[in-house]
Coordinates of C-alpha atoms in Angstrom, one line a residue:
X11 CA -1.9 -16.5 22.5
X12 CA -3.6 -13.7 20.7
X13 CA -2.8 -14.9 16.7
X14 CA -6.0 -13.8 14.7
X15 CA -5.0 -9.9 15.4
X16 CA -1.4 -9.7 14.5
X17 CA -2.7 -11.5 11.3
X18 CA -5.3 -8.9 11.0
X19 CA -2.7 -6.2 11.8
X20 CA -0.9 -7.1 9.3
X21 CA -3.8 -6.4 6.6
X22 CA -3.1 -2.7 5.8
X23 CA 0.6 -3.1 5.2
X24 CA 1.8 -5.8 2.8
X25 CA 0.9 -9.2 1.4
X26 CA 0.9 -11.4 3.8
X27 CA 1.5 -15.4 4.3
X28 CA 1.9 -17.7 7.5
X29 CA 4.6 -20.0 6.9
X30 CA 6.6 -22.2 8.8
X31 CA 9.9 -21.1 10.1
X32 CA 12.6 -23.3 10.2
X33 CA 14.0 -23.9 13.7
X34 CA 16.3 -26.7 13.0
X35 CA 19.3 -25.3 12.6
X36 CA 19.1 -22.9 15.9
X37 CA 21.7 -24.8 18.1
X38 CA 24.2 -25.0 14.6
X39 CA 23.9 -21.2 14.6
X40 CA 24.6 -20.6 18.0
X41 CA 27.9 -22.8 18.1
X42 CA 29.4 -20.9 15.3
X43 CA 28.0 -17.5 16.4
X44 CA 29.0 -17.8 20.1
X45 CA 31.8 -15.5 20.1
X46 CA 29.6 -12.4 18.1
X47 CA 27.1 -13.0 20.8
X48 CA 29.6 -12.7 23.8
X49 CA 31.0 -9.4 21.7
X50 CA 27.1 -8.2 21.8
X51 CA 26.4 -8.9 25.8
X52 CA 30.2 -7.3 26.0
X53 CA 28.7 -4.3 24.4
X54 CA 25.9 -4.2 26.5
X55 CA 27.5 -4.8 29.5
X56 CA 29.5 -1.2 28.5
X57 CA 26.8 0.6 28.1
X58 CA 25.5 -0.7 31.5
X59 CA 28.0 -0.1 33.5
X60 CA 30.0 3.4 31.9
X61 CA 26.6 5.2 30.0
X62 CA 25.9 9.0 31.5
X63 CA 22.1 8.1 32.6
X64 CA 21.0 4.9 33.8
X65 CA 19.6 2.5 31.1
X66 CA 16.8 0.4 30.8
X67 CA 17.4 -3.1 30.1
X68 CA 14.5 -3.2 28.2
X69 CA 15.1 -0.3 26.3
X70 CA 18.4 -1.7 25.2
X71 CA 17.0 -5.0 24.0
X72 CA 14.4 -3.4 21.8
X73 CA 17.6 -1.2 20.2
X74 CA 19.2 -4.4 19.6
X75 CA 16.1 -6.3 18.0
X76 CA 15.0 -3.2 16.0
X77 CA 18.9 -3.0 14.6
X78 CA 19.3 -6.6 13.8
X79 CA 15.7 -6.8 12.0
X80 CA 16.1 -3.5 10.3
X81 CA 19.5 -4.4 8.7
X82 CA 17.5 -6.6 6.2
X83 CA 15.1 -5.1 5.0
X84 CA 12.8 -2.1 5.6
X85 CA 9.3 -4.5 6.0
X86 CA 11.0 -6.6 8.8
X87 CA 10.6 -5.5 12.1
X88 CA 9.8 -5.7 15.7
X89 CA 6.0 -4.9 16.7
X90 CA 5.5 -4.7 20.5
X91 CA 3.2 -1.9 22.6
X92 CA 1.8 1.0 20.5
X93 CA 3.1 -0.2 17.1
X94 CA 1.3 -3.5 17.1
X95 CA -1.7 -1.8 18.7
X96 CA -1.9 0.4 16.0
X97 CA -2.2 -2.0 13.4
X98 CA -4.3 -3.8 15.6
X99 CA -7.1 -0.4 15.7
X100 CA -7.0 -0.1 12.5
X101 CA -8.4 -3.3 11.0
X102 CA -10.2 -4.1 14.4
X103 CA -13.2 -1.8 12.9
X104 CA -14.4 1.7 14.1
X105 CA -11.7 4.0 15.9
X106 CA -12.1 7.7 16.3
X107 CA -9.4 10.2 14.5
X108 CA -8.8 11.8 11.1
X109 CA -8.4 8.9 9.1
X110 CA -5.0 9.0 7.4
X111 CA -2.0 6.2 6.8
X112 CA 0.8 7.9 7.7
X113 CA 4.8 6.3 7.8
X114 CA 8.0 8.2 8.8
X115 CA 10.1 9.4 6.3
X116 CA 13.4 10.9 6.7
X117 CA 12.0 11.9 10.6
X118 CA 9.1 13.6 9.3
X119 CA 5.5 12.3 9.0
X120 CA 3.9 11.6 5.6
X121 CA 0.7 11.2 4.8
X122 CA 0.3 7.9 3.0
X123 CA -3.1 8.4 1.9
X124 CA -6.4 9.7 3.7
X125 CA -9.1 7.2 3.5
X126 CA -12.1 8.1 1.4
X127 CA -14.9 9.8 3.3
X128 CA -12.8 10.5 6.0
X129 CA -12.6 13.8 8.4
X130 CA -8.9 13.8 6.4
X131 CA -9.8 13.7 3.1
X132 CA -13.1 16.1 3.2
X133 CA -10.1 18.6 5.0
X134 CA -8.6 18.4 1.7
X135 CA -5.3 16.8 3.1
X136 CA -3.6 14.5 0.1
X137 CA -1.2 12.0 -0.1
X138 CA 2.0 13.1 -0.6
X139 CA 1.9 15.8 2.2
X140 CA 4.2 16.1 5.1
X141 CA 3.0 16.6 8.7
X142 CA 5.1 19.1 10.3
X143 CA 3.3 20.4 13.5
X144 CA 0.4 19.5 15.7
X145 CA -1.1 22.0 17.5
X146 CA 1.9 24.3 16.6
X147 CA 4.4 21.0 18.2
X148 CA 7.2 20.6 15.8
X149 CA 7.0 16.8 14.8
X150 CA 10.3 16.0 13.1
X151 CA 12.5 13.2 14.2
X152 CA 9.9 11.7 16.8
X153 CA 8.3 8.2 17.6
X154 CA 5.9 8.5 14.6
X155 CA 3.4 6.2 17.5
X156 CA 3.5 9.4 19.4
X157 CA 2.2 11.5 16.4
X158 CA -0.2 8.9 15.9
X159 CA -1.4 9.1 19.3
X160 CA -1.8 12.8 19.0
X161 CA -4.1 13.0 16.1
X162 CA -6.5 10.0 17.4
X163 CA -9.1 11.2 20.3
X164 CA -12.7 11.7 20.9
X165 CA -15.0 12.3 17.9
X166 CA -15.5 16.2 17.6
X167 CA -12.8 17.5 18.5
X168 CA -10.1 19.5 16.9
X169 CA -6.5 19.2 15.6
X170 CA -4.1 21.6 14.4
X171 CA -2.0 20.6 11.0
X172 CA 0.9 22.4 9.9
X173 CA 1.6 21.0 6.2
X174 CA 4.1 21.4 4.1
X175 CA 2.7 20.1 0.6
X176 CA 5.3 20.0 -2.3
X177 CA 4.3 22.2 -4.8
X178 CA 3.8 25.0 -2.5
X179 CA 6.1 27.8 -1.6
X180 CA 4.8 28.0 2.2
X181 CA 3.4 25.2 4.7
X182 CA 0.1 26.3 5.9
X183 CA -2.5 25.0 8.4
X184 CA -5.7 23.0 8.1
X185 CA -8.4 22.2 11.3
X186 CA -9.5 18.9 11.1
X187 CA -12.7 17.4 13.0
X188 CA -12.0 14.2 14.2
X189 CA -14.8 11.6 13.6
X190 CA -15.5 7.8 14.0
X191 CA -13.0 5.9 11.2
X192 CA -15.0 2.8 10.1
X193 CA -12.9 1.5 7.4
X194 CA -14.7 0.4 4.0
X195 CA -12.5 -1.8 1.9
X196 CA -14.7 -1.4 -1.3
X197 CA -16.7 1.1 -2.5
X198 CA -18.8 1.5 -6.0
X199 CA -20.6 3.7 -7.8
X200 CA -22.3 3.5 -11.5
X201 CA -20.8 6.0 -13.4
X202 CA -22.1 6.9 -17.2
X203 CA -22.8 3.4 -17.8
X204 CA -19.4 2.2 -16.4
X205 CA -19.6 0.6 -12.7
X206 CA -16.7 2.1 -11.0
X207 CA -14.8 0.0 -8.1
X208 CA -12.6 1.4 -5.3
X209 CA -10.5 -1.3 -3.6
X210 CA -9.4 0.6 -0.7
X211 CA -7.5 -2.2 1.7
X212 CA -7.8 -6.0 1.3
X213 CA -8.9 -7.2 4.3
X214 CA -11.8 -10.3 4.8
X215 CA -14.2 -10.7 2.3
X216 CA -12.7 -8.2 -0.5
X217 CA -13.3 -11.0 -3.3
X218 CA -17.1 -11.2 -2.1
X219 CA -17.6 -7.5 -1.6
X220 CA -16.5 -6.9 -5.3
X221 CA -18.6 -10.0 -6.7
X222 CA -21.8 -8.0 -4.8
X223 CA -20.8 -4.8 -6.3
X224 CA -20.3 -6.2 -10.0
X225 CA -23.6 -7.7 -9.5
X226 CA -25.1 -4.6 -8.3
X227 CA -23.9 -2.5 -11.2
X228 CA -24.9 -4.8 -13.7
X229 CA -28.0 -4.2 -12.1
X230 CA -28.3 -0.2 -12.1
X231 CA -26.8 -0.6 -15.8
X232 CA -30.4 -2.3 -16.6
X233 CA -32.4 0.0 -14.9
X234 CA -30.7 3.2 -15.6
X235 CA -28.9 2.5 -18.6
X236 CA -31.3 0.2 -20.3
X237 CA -28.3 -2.4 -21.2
X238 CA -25.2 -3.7 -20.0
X239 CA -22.7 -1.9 -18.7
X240 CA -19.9 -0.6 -20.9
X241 CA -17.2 -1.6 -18.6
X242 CA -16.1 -1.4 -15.3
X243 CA -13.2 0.1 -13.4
X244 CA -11.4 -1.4 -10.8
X245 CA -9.9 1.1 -8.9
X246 CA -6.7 0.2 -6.9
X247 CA -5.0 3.9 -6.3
X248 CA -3.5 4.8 -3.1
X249 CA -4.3 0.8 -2.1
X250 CA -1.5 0.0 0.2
X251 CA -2.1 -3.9 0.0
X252 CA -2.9 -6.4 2.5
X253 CA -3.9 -10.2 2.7
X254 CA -2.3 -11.9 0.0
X255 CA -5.6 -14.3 -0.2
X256 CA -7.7 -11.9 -0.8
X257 CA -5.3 -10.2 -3.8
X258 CA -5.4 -14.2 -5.0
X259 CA -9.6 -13.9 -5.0
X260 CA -9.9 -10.4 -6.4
X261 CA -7.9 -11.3 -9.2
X262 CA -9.7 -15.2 -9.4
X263 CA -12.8 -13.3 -9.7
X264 CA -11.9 -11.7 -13.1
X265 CA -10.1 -15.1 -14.3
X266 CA -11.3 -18.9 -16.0
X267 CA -7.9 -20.1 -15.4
X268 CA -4.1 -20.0 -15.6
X269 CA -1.5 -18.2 -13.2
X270 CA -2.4 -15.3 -10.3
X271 CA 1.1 -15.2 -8.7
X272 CA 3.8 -16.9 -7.4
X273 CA 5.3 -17.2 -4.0
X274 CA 8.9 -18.0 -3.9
X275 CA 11.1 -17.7 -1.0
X276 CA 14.9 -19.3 0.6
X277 CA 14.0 -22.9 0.0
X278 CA 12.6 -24.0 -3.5
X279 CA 10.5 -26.5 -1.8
X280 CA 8.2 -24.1 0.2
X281 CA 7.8 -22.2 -3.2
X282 CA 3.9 -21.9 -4.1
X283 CA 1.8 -21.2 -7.1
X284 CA -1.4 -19.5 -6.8
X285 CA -3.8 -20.5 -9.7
X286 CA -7.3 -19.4 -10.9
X287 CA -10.0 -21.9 -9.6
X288 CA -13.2 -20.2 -11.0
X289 CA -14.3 -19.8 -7.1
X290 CA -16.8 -17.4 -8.5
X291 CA -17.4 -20.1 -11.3
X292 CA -16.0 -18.1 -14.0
X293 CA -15.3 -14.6 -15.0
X294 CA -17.9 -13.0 -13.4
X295 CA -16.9 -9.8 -15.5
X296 CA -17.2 -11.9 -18.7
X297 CA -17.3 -9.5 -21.6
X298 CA -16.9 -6.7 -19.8
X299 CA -13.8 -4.8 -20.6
X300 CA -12.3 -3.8 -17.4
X301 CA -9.4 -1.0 -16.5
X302 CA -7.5 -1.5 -13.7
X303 CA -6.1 2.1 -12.2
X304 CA -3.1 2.2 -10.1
X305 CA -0.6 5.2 -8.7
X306 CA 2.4 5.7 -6.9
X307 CA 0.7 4.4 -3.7
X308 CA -1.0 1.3 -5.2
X309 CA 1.5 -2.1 -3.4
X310 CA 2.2 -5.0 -2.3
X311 CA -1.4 -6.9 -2.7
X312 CA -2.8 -4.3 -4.7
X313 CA 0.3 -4.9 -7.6
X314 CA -0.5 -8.3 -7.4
X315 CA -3.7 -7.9 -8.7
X316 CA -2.7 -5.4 -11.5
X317 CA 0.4 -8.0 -12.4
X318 CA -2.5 -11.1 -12.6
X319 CA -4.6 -9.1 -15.1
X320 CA -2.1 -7.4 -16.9
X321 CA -0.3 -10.7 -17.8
X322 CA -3.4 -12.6 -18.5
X323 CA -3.9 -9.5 -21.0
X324 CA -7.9 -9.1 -18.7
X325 CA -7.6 -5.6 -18.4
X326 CA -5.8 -2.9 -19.3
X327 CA -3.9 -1.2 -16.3
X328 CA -3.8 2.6 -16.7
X329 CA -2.5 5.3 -14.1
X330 CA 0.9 5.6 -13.2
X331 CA 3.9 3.5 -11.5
X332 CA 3.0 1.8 -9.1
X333 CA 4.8 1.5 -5.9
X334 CA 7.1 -1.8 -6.5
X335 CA 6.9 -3.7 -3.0
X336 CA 7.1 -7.4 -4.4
X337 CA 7.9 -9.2 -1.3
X338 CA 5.8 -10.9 1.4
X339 CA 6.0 -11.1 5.0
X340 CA 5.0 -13.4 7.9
X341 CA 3.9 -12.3 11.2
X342 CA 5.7 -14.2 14.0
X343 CA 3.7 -13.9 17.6
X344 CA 7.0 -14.2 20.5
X345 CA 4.1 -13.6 23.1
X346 CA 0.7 -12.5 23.5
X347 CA 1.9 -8.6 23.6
X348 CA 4.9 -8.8 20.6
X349 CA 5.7 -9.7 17.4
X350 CA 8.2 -9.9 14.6
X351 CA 7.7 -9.2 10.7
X352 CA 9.8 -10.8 8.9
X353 CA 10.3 -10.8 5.0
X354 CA 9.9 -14.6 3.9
X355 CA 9.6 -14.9 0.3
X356 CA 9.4 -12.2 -3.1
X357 CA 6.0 -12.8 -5.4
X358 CA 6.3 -13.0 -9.5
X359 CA 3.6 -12.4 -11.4
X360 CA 2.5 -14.9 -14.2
X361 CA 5.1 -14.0 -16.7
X362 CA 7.8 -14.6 -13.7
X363 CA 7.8 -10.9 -13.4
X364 CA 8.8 -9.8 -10.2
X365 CA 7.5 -6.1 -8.8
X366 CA 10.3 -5.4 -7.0
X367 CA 11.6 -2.2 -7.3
X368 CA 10.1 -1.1 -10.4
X369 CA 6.4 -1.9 -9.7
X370 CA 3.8 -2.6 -12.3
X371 CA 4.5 -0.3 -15.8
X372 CA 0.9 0.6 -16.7
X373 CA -0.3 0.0 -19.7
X374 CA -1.2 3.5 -20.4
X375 CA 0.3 6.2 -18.5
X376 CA -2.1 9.2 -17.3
X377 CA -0.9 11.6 -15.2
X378 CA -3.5 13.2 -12.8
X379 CA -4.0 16.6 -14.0
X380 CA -6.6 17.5 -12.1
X381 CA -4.6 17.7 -9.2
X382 CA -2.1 21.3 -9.4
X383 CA 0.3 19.8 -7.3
X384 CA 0.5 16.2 -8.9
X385 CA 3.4 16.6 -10.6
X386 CA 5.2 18.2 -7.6
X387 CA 4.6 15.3 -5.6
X388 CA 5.3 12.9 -8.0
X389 CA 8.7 13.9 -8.7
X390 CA 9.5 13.3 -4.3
X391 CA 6.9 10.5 -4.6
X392 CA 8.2 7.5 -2.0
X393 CA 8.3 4.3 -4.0
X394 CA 9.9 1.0 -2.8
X395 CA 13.4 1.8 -5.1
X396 CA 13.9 5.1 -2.5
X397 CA 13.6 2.9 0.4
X398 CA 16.7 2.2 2.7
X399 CA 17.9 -1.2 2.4
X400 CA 15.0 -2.6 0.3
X401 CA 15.5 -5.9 -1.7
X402 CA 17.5 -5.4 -4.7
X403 CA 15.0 -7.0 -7.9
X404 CA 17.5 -10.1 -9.5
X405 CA 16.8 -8.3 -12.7
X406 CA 19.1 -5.3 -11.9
X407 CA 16.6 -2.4 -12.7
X408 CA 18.2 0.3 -14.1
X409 CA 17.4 3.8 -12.1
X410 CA 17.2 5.6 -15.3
X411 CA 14.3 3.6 -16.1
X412 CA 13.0 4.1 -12.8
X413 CA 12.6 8.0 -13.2
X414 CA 10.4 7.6 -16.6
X415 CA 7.3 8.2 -14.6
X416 CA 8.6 11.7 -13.2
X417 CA 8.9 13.1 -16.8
X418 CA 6.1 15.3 -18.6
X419 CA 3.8 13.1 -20.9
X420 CA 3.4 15.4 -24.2
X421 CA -0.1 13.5 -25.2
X422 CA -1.2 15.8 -21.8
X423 CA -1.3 19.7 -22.1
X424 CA -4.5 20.7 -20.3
X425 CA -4.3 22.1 -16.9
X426 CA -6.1 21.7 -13.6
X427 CA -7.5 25.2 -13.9
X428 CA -9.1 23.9 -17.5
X429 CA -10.1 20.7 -16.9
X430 CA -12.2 22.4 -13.3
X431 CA -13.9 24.6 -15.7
X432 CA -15.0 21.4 -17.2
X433 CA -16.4 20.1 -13.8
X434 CA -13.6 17.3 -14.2
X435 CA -12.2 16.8 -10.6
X436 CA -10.3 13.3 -10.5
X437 CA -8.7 13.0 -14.5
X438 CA -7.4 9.4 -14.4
X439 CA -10.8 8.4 -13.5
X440 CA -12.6 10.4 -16.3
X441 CA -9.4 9.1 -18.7
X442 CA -10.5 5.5 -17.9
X443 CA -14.5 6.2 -18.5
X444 CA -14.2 7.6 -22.1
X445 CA -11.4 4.5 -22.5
X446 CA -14.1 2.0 -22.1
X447 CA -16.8 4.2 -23.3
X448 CA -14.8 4.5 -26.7
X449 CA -14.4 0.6 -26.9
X450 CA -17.3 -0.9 -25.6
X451 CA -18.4 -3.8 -27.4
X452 CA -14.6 -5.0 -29.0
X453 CA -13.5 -7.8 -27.8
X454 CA -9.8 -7.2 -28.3
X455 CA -10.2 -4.5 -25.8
X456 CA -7.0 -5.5 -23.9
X457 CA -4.7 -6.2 -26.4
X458 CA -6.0 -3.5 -28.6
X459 CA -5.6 -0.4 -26.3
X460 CA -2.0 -1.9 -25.0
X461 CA 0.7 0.3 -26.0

């Protein structure tokens, strides 16, 4: 059985754990069950026999597995044909297509995020942005597989996009270039003395990918700088998560010791703790001050990380909201072409925080201004809370102090138009520069800038 790729599948989605799965108590289950299970096959028996058009079997049992899975939660489902082979492309390595995460939402297709250097994002597509035809095809209340399917092809050719961005009074239509997707999980550039990290997915190796970049910078800083650097930013917008042990190693990379995140699910004694072990033998950041930048889109894995440092007062997490997915899923192989995802346990931060719901506060709120339809889409931004049937946080969060994030910031009155006369294209990045610029050198950094 084919179990390395439904864990790699996995990656781009959610943290994920393997866990055991208790079986013992099958055969109790069925004796007291047996009756709502002879009401089910009754059911299907019904729709065999008296249906207008002749049913497939196998379409019937999917319907049932896909009902029962997705009455708990909306991260738990069943994965079989083009769904799992999706998930399977995408973290496999190079694929040819326009490079977006995309999820259904209300029947229509949203763009999650386009990945950086992608034919998507140099089309100018954005996150936030609905899908509504392909090649003039109304896409609304479809198989979002089948939309998928449609945008991947050969390298060089051409798709149609009809989008509807909020913001906008009319949807309009962009050509995109398809072109060969190899996914980079990090990225980094030096940036006015400050080494700049983007964290795009955490998949293999993420921890030792951003030790060789911090490395690097502090090398550039020497040459080109003629010092150390003044900082660095770890950039986690737009992050959608992935393998829980590589959010555990990120964040071990910035910390001596004490608490990452916790894991804790049905039965206290499966709970785990996930501690600092200095695998990188100590903060290999050490006296650098270090801003962590998150958005609507940053979850799952990604708010792990920003929970670890923000507790452990490391860095300074600056952006907006993040998305609030605090729970973790196992992958479940039933045979060498399906698959169940099933949510197994919620994750705290070290303050016993969990993200559920209302995601990781930053910090320091910055709004991206540089972007003229920001705003717009963050007031219909998807976060976990809007989600049907997500997990309810044991904390009871209030929805008022959910909807914080969609209201004007009155520290902010500069406009796209201005800020692009002053060759400023991405704010919260430029926001976090003159942050660590301003405070290089003080030690209390973290707790200092806190507010």
């Amino acid at each position: 059985m084919k179990i390395a790729p439904f864990l790699r599948a996995a990656l781009l989605v959610s943290a994920v754990a393997v866990v055991p799965v208790a079986t013992s108590g099958l055969a109790a289950v069925d004796s007291r069950t047996s009756h709502e299970f002879d009401k089910l096959f009754t059911i299907y028996q019904i729709v065999k026999d008296n249906y207008v058009d002749q049913v497939d079997d196998d379409k019937l049992l999917k319907g049932a597995i896909d009902g029962m899975l997705a009455s708990l939660d909306p991260h738990s489902n069943y994965l079989d044909g083009q769904s799992l082979q999706r998930l399977e492309t995408m973290i496999d390595g190079k694929y040819t297509g326009l490079g977006l995460s995309v999820v259904e939402d209300d029947g229509a297709v949203k763009i999650v995020s386009p990945f950086k250097g992608s034919p998507a994002e140099k089309a100018g597509l954005k996150a936030g942005d609905y899908i509504t035809h392909l090649d003039g095809v109304l896409y609304y209340e479809r198989d979002l597989d089948e939309a998928v399917s449609k945008m991947r092809g050969e390298a060089g050719t051409s798709i149609r996009l009809t989008i509807f961005r909020p913001g906008r009074d009319e949807p309009f239509d962009v050509t995109v270039t398809r072109g060969v997707i190899e996914l980079e999980p990090v990225t980094w550039e030096y940036k006015d003395n400050v080494g700049v990290i983007s964290v795009n997915e955490f998949s293999r190796d993420v921890g030792n990918d951003v030790n060789t970049a911090i490395a690097d910078l502090k090398k550039q800083a020497a040459v080109k700088g003629g010092g150390k650097l003044a900082g660095l930013v770890l950039d986690l917008r737009s992050n959608p998560g992935g393998s829980l042990d590589e959010a555990v190693a990120l964040s071990d990379l910035f910390l001596e010791k004490g608490d990452i995140v916790s894991q804790r699910g049905r039965n206290p004694s499966e709970n785990q703790f996930y501690r600092a072990e200095s695998v990188f033998r100590g903060d290999a950041a050490k006296d650098l001050p270090v801003v962590v930048l998150v958005d609507a889109g940053s979850a799952s894995a990604s708010e792990i990380v920003a929970g670890a440092l923000q507790d452990q007062r490391r860095a300074v997490v600056m952006g907006e909201r993040t998305f609030g997915k605090g729970s973790v899923q196992s992958f479940l192989p039933l045979d060498s072409k399906s698959a169940i995802k099933l949510t197994t346990a919620r994750y705290f931060t070290p303050a016993g925080h969990s993200v559920q719901e209302g995601g990781i506060t930053p910090d320091i709120k910055v709004p991206q201004l540089s972007d003229p339809d920001a705003r717009a889409r963050a007031e219909r931004a998807v976060r976990e809370s809007d989600l049907r049937g997500h997990l309810i946080n044991e904390a009871a969060i209030k929805d008022k102090d959910l909807e914080t994030d969609k209201q004007d910031d009155p520290r902010f009155k500069v406009t796209a138009a201005e800020l692009e006369k002053q060759g400023i294209k991405d704010f919260q990045l430029h926001y976090a520069i003159s942050t660590l610029q301003r405070t290089s050198g003080k030690p209390a950094f973290a707790a200092a800038t806190k507010n």
